[in-house]
Short mmCIF file of N, CA and C in Angstrom, two decimals:
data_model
loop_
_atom_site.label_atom_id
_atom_site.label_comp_id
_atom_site.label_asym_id
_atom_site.label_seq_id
_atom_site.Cartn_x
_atom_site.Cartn_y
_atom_site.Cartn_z
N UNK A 1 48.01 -27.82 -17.84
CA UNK A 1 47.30 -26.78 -17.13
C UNK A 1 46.62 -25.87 -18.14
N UNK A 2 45.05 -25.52 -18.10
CA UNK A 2 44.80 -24.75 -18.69
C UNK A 2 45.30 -22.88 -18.92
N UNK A 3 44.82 -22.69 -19.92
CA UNK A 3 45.29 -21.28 -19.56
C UNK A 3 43.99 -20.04 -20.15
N UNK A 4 44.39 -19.35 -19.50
CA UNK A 4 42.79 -18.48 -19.97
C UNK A 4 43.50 -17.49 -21.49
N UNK A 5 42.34 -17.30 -22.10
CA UNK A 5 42.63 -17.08 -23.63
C UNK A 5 43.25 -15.61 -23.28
N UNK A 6 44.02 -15.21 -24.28
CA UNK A 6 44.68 -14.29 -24.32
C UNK A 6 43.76 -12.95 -24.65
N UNK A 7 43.87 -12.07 -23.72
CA UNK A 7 42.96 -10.70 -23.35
C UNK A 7 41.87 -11.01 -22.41
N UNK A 8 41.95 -12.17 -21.81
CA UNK A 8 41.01 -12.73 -20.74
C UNK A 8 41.78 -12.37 -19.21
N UNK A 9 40.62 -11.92 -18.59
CA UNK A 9 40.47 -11.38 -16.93
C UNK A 9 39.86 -12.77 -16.41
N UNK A 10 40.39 -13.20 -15.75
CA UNK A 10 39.96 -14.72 -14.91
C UNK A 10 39.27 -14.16 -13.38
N UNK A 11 39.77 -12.83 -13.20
CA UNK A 11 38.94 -13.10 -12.34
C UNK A 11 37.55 -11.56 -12.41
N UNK A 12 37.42 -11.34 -13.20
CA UNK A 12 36.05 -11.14 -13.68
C UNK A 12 36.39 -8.70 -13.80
N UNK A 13 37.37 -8.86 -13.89
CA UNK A 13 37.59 -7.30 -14.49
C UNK A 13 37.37 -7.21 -15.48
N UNK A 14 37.96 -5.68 -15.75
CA UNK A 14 37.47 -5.31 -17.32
C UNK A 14 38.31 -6.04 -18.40
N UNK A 15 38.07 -6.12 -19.53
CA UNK A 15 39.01 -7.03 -20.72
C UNK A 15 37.85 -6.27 -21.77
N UNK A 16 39.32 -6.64 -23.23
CA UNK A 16 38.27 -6.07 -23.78
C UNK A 16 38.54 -7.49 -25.05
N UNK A 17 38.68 -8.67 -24.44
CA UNK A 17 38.82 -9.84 -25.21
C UNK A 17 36.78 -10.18 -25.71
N UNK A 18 37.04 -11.07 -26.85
CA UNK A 18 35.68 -11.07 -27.26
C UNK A 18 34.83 -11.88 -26.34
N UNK A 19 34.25 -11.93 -26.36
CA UNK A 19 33.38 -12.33 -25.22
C UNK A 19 32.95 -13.90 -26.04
N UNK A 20 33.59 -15.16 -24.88
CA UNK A 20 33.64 -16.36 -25.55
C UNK A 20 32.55 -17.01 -25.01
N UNK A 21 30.81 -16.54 -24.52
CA UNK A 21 30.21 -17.81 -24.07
C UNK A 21 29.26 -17.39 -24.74
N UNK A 22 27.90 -17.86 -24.75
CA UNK A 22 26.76 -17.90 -24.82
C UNK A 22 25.59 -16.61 -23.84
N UNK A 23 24.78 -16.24 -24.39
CA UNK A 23 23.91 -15.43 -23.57
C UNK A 23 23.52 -16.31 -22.46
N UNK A 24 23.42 -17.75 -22.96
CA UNK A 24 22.62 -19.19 -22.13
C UNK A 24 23.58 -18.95 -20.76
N UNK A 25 24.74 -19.45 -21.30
CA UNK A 25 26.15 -19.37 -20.23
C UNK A 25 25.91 -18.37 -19.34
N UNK A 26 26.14 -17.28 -19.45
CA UNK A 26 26.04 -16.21 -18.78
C UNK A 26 24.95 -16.28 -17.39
N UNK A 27 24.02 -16.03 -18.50
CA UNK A 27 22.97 -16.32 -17.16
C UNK A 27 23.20 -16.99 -16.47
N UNK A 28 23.29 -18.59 -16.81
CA UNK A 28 23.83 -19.45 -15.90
C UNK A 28 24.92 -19.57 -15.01
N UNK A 29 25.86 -19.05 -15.26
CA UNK A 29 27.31 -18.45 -14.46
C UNK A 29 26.72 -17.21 -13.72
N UNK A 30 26.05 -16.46 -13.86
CA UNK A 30 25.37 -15.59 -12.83
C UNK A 30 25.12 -16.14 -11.97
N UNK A 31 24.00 -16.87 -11.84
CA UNK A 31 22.95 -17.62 -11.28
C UNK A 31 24.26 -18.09 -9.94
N UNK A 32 24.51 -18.98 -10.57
CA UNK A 32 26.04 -19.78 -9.69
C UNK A 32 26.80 -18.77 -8.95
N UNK A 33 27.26 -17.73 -9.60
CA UNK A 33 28.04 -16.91 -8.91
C UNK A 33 27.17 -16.12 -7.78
N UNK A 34 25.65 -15.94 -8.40
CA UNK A 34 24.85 -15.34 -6.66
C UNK A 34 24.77 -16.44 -5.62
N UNK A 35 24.52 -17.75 -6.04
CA UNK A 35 24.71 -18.52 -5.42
C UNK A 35 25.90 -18.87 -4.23
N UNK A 36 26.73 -18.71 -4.83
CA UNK A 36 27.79 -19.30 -4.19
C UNK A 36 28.29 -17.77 -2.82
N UNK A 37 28.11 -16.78 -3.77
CA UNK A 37 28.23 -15.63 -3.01
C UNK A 37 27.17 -15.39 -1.69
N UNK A 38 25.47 -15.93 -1.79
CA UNK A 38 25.00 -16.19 -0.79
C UNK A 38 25.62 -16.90 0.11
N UNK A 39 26.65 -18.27 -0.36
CA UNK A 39 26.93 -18.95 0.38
C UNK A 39 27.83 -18.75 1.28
N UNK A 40 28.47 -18.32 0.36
CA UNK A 40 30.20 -17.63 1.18
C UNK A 40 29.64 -16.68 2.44
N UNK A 41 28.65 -15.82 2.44
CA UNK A 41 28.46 -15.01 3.59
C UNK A 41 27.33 -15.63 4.40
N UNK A 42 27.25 -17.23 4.28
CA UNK A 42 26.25 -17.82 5.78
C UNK A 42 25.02 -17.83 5.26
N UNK A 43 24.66 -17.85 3.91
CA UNK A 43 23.09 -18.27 3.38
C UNK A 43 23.44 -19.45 2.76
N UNK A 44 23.06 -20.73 2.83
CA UNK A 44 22.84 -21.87 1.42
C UNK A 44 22.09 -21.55 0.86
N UNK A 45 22.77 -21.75 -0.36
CA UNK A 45 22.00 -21.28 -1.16
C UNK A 45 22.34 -21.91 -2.80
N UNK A 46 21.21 -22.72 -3.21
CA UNK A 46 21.87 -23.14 -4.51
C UNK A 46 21.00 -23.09 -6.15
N UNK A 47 21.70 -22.69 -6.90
CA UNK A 47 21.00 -22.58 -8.49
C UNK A 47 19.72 -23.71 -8.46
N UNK A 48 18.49 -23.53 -8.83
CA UNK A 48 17.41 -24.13 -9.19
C UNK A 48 17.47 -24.49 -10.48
N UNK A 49 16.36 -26.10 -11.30
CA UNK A 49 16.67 -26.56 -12.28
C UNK A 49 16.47 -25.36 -13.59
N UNK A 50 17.00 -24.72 -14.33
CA UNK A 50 16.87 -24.58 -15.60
C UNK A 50 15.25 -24.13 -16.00
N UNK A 51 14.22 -23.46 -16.10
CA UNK A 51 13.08 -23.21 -16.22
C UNK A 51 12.17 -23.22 -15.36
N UNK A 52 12.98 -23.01 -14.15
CA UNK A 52 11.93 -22.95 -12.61
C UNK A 52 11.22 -22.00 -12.52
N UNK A 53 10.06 -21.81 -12.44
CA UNK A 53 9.02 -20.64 -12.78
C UNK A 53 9.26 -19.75 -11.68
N UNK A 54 9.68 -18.20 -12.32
CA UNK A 54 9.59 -17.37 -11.06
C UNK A 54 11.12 -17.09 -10.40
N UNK A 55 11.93 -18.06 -10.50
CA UNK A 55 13.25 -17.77 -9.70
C UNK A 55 14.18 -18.42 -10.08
N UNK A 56 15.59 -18.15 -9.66
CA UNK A 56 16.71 -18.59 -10.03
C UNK A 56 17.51 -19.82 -9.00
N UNK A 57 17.27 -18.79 -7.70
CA UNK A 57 18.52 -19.43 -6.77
C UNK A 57 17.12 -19.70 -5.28
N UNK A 58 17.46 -20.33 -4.49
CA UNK A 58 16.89 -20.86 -3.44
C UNK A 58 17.94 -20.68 -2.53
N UNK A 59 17.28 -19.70 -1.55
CA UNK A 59 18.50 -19.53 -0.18
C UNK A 59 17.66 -19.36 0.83
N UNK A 60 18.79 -20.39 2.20
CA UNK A 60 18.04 -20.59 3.20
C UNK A 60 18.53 -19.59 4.14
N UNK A 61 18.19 -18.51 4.90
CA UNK A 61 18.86 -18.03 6.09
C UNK A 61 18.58 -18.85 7.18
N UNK A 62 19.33 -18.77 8.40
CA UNK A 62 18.94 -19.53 9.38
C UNK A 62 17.50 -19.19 10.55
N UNK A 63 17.28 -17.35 9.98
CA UNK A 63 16.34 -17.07 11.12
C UNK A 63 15.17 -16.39 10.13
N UNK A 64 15.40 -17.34 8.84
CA UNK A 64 13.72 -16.90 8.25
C UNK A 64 13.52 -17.80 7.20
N UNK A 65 12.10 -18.23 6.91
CA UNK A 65 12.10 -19.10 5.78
C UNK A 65 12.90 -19.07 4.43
N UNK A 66 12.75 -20.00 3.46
CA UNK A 66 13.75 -20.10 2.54
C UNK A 66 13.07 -18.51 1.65
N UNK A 67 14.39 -17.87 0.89
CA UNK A 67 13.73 -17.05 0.04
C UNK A 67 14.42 -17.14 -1.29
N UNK A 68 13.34 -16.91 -2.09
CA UNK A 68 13.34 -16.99 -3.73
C UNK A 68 14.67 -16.02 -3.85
N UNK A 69 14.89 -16.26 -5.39
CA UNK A 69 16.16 -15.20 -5.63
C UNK A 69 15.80 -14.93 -7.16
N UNK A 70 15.28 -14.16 -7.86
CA UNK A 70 15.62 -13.98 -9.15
C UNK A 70 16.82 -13.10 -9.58
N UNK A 71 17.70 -14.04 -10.50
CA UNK A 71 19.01 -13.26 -11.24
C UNK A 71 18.88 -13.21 -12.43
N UNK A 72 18.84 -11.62 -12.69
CA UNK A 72 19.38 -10.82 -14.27
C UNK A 72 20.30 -10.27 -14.10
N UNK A 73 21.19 -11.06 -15.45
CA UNK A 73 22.38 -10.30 -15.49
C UNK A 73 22.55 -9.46 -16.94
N UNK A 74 23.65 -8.13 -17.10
CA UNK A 74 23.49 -7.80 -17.86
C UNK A 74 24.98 -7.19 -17.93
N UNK A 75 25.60 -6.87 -19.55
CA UNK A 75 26.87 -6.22 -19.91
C UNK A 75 26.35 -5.00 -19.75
N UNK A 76 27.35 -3.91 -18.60
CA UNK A 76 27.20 -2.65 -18.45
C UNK A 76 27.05 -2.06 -19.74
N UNK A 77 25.98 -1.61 -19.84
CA UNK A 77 26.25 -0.34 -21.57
C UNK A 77 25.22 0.91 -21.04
N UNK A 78 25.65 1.70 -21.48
CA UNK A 78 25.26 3.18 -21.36
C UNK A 78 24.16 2.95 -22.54
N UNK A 79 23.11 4.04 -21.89
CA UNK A 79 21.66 4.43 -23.17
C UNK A 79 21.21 3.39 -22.76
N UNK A 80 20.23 3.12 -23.99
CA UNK A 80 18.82 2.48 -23.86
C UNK A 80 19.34 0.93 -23.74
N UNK A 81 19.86 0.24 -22.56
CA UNK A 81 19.46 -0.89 -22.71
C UNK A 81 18.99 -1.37 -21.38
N UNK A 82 18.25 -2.22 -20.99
CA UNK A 82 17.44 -2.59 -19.74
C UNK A 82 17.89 -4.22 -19.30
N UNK A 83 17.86 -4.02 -18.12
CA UNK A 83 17.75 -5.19 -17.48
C UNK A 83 15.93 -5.60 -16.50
N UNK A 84 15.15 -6.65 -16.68
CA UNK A 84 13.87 -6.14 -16.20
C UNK A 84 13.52 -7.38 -15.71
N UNK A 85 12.29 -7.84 -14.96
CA UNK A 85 11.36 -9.04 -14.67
C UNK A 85 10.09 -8.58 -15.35
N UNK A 86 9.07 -9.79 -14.90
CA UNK A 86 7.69 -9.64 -15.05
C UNK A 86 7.38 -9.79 -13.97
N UNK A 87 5.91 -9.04 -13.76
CA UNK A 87 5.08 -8.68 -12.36
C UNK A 87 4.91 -10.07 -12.30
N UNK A 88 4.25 -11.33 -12.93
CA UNK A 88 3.86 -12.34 -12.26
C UNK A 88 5.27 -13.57 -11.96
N UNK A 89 6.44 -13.34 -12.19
CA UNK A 89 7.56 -13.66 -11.58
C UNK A 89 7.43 -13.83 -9.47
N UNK A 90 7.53 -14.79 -9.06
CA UNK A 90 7.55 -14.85 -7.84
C UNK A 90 8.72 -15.37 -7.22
N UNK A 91 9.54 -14.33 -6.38
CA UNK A 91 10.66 -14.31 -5.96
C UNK A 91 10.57 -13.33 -5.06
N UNK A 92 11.67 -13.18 -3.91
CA UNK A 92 11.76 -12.39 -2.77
C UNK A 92 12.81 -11.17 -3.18
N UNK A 93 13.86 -12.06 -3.38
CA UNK A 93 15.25 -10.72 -4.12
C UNK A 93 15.33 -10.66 -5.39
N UNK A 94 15.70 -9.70 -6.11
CA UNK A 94 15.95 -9.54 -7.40
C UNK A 94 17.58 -9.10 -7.57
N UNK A 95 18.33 -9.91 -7.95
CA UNK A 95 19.73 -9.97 -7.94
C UNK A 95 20.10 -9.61 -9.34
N UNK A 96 20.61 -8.56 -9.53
CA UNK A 96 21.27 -7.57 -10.54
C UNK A 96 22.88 -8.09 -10.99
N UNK A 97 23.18 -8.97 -11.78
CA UNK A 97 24.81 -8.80 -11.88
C UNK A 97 25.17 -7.70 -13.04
N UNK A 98 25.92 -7.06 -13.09
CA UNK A 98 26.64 -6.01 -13.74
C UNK A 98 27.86 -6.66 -14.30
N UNK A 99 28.06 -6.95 -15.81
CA UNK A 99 29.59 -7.53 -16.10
C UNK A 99 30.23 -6.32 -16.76
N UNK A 100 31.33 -6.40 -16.34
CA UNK A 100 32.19 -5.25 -17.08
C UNK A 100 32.49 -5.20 -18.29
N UNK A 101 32.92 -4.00 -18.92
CA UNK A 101 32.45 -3.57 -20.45
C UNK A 101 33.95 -2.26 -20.13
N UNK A 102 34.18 -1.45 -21.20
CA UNK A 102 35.29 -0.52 -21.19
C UNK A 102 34.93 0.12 -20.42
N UNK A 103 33.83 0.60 -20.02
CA UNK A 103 33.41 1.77 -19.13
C UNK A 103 33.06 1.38 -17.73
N UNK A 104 32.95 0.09 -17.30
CA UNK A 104 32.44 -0.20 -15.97
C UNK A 104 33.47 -1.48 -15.94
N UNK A 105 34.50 -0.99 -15.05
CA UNK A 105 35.56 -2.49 -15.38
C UNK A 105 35.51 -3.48 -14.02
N UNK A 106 34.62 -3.09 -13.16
CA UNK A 106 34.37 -4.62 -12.32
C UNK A 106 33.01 -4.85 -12.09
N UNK A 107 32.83 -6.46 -12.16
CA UNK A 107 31.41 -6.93 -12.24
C UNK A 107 30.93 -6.19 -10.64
N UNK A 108 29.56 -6.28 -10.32
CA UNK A 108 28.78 -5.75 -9.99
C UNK A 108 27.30 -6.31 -9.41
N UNK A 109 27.21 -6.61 -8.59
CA UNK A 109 26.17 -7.85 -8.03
C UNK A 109 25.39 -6.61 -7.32
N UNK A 110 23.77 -6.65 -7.04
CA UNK A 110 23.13 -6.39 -6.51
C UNK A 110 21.45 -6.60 -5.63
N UNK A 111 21.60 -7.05 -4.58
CA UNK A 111 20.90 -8.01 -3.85
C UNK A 111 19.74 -7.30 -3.47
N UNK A 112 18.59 -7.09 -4.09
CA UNK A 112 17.39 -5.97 -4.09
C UNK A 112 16.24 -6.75 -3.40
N UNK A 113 15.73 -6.20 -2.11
CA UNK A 113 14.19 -6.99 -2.04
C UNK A 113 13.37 -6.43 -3.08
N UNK A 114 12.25 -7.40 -3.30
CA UNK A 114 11.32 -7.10 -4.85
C UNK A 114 10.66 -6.02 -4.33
N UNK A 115 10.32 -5.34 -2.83
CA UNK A 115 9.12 -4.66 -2.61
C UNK A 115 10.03 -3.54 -3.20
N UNK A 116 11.30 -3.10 -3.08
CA UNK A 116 12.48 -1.94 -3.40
C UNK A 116 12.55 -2.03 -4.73
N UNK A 117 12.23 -3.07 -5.24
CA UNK A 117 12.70 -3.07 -7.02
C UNK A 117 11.35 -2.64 -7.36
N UNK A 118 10.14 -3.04 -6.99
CA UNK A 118 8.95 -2.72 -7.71
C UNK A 118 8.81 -1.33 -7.15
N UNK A 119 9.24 -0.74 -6.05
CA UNK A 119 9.06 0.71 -5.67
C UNK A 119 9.51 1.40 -6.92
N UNK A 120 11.09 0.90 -7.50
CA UNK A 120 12.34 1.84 -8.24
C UNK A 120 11.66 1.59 -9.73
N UNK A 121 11.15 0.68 -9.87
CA UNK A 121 10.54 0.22 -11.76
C UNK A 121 9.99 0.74 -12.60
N UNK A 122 10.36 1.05 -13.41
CA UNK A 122 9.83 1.15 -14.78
C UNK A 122 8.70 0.77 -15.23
N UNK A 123 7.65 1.05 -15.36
CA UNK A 123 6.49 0.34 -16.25
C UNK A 123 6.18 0.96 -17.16
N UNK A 124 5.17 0.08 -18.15
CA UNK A 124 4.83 0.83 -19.28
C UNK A 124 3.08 0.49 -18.54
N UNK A 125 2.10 1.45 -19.56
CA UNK A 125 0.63 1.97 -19.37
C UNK A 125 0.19 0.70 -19.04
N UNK A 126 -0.75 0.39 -18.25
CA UNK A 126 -1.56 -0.51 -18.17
C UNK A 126 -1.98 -0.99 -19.34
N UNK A 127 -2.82 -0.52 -19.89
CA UNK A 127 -3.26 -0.65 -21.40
C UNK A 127 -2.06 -1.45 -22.25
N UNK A 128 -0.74 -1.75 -22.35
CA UNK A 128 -0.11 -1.92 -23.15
C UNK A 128 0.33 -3.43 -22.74
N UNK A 129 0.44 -3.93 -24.24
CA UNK A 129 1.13 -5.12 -24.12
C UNK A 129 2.22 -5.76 -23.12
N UNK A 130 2.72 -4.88 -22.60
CA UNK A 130 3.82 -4.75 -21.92
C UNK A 130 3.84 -4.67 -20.27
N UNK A 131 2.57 -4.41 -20.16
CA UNK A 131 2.02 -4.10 -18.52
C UNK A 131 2.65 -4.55 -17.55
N UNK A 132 3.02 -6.18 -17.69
CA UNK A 132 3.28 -6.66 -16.66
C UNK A 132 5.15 -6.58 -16.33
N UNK A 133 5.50 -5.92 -17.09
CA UNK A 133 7.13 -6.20 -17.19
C UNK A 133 7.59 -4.69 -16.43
N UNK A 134 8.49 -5.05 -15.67
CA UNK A 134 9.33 -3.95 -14.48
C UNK A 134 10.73 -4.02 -15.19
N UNK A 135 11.22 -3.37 -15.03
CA UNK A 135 12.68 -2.75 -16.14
C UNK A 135 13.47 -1.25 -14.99
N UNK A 136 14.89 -1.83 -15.52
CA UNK A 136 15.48 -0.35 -14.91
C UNK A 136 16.66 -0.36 -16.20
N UNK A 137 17.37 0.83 -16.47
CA UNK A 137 17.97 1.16 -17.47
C UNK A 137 19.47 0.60 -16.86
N UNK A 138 20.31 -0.53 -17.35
CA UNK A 138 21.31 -0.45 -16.59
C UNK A 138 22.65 0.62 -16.50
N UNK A 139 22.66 1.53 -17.16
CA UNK A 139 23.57 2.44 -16.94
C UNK A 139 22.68 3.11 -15.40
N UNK A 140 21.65 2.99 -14.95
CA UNK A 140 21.28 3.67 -13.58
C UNK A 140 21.55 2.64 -12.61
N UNK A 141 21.13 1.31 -12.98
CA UNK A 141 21.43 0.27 -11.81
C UNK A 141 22.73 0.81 -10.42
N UNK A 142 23.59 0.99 -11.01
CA UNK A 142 24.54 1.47 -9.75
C UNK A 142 24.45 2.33 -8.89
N UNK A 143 23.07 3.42 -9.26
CA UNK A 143 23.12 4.48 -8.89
C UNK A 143 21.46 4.16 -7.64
N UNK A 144 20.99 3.75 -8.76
CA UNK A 144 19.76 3.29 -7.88
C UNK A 144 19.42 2.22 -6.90
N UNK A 145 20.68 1.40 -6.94
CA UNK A 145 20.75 -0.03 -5.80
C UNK A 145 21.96 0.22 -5.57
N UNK A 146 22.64 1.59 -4.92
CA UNK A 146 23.77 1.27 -4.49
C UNK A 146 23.87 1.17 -2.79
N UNK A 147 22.99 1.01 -2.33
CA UNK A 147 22.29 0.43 -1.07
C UNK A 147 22.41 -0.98 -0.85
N UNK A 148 22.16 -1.50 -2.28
CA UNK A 148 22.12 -3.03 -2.39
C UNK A 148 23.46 -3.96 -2.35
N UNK A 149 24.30 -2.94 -2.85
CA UNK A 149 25.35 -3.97 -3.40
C UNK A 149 26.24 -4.78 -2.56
N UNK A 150 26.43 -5.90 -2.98
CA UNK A 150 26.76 -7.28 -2.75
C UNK A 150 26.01 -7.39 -1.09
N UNK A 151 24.99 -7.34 -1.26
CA UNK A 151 24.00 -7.95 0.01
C UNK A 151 24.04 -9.22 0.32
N UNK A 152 25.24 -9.63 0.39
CA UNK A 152 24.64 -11.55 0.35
C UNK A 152 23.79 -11.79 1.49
N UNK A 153 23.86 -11.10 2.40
CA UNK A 153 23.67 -11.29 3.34
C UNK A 153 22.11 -11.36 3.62
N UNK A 154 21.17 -10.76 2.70
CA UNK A 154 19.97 -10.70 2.48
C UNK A 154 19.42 -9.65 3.35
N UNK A 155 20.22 -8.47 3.89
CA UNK A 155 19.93 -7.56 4.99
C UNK A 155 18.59 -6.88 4.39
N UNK A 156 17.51 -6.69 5.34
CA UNK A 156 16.33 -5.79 4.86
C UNK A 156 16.23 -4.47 5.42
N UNK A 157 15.87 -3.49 5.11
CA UNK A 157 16.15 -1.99 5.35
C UNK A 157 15.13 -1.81 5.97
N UNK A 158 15.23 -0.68 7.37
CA UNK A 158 14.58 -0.31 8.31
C UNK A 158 13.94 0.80 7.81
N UNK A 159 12.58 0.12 7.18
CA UNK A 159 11.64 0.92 6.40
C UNK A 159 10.82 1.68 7.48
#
């Protein structure tokens, strides 16, 4: 029987063991974990191949066409660090995972329609290299999609 390494949380709390995967991994274990979490609450929904332009996960509800899913995930840290897309990214939700760190000790999923994420975004000047990229600071993520969190359900807000 395996056993999980010593200072390891198996089921996804805080630890402050070194962190044993890959940035690659991660993402990819995101991806899966929105996935499966669509699934569990009545969306299919499953990870797309590896460099699918635009999105991560593909989920079907039963009373609307299929919708895109883009997932960024990111280790909670305070200050300047960002979790972001690009404007020409085409996807419906923008799915936020949050992994825990000393200061934020349970992961953290957040199921955003893009019209709500591009409302809440960050941009830099037109003029700049950078134009097309939307960003939020993740020490705010909790604060600013806490409307969102764990949406599997894909609920849209009575705008």
């Amino acid at each position: 029987m395996l056993k999980a390494p010593a200072g390891a949380n198996p089921i996804g709390m805080g630890t402050t063991a070194p962190r044993r995967y890959t940035t690659k991994q991660m993402g990819d274990a995101c991806e899966m974990i929105v996935a499966a979490e669509l699934t569990l609450a009545g969306i299919p929904a499953l990870k797309v191949p590896d460099n699918w332009p635009g999105y991560d996960v593909i989920a079907q509800p039963f009373d609307r066409p299929a919708q895109r899913v883009s997932v960024k995930s990111r280790t909670f840290k305070r200050g300047a660090a960002y979790v972001g897309y690009n404007d020409y990214d085409q996807f419906d939700w923008l799915a936020i995972v949050l992994l825990p760190s000393e200061e934020f000790k349970a992961r953290a999923i957040y199921v955003v329609p893009r019209q709500e994420a591009e409302r809440l975004a960050r941009r830099d000047k037109a003029t700049s290299k950078t134009a097309a990229e939307r960003y939020f600071r993740v020490d705010q993520v909790p604060d600013l999609f806490a409307t969102w969190n764990a949406n599997f359900h894909l609920t849209m807000p009575h705008w």
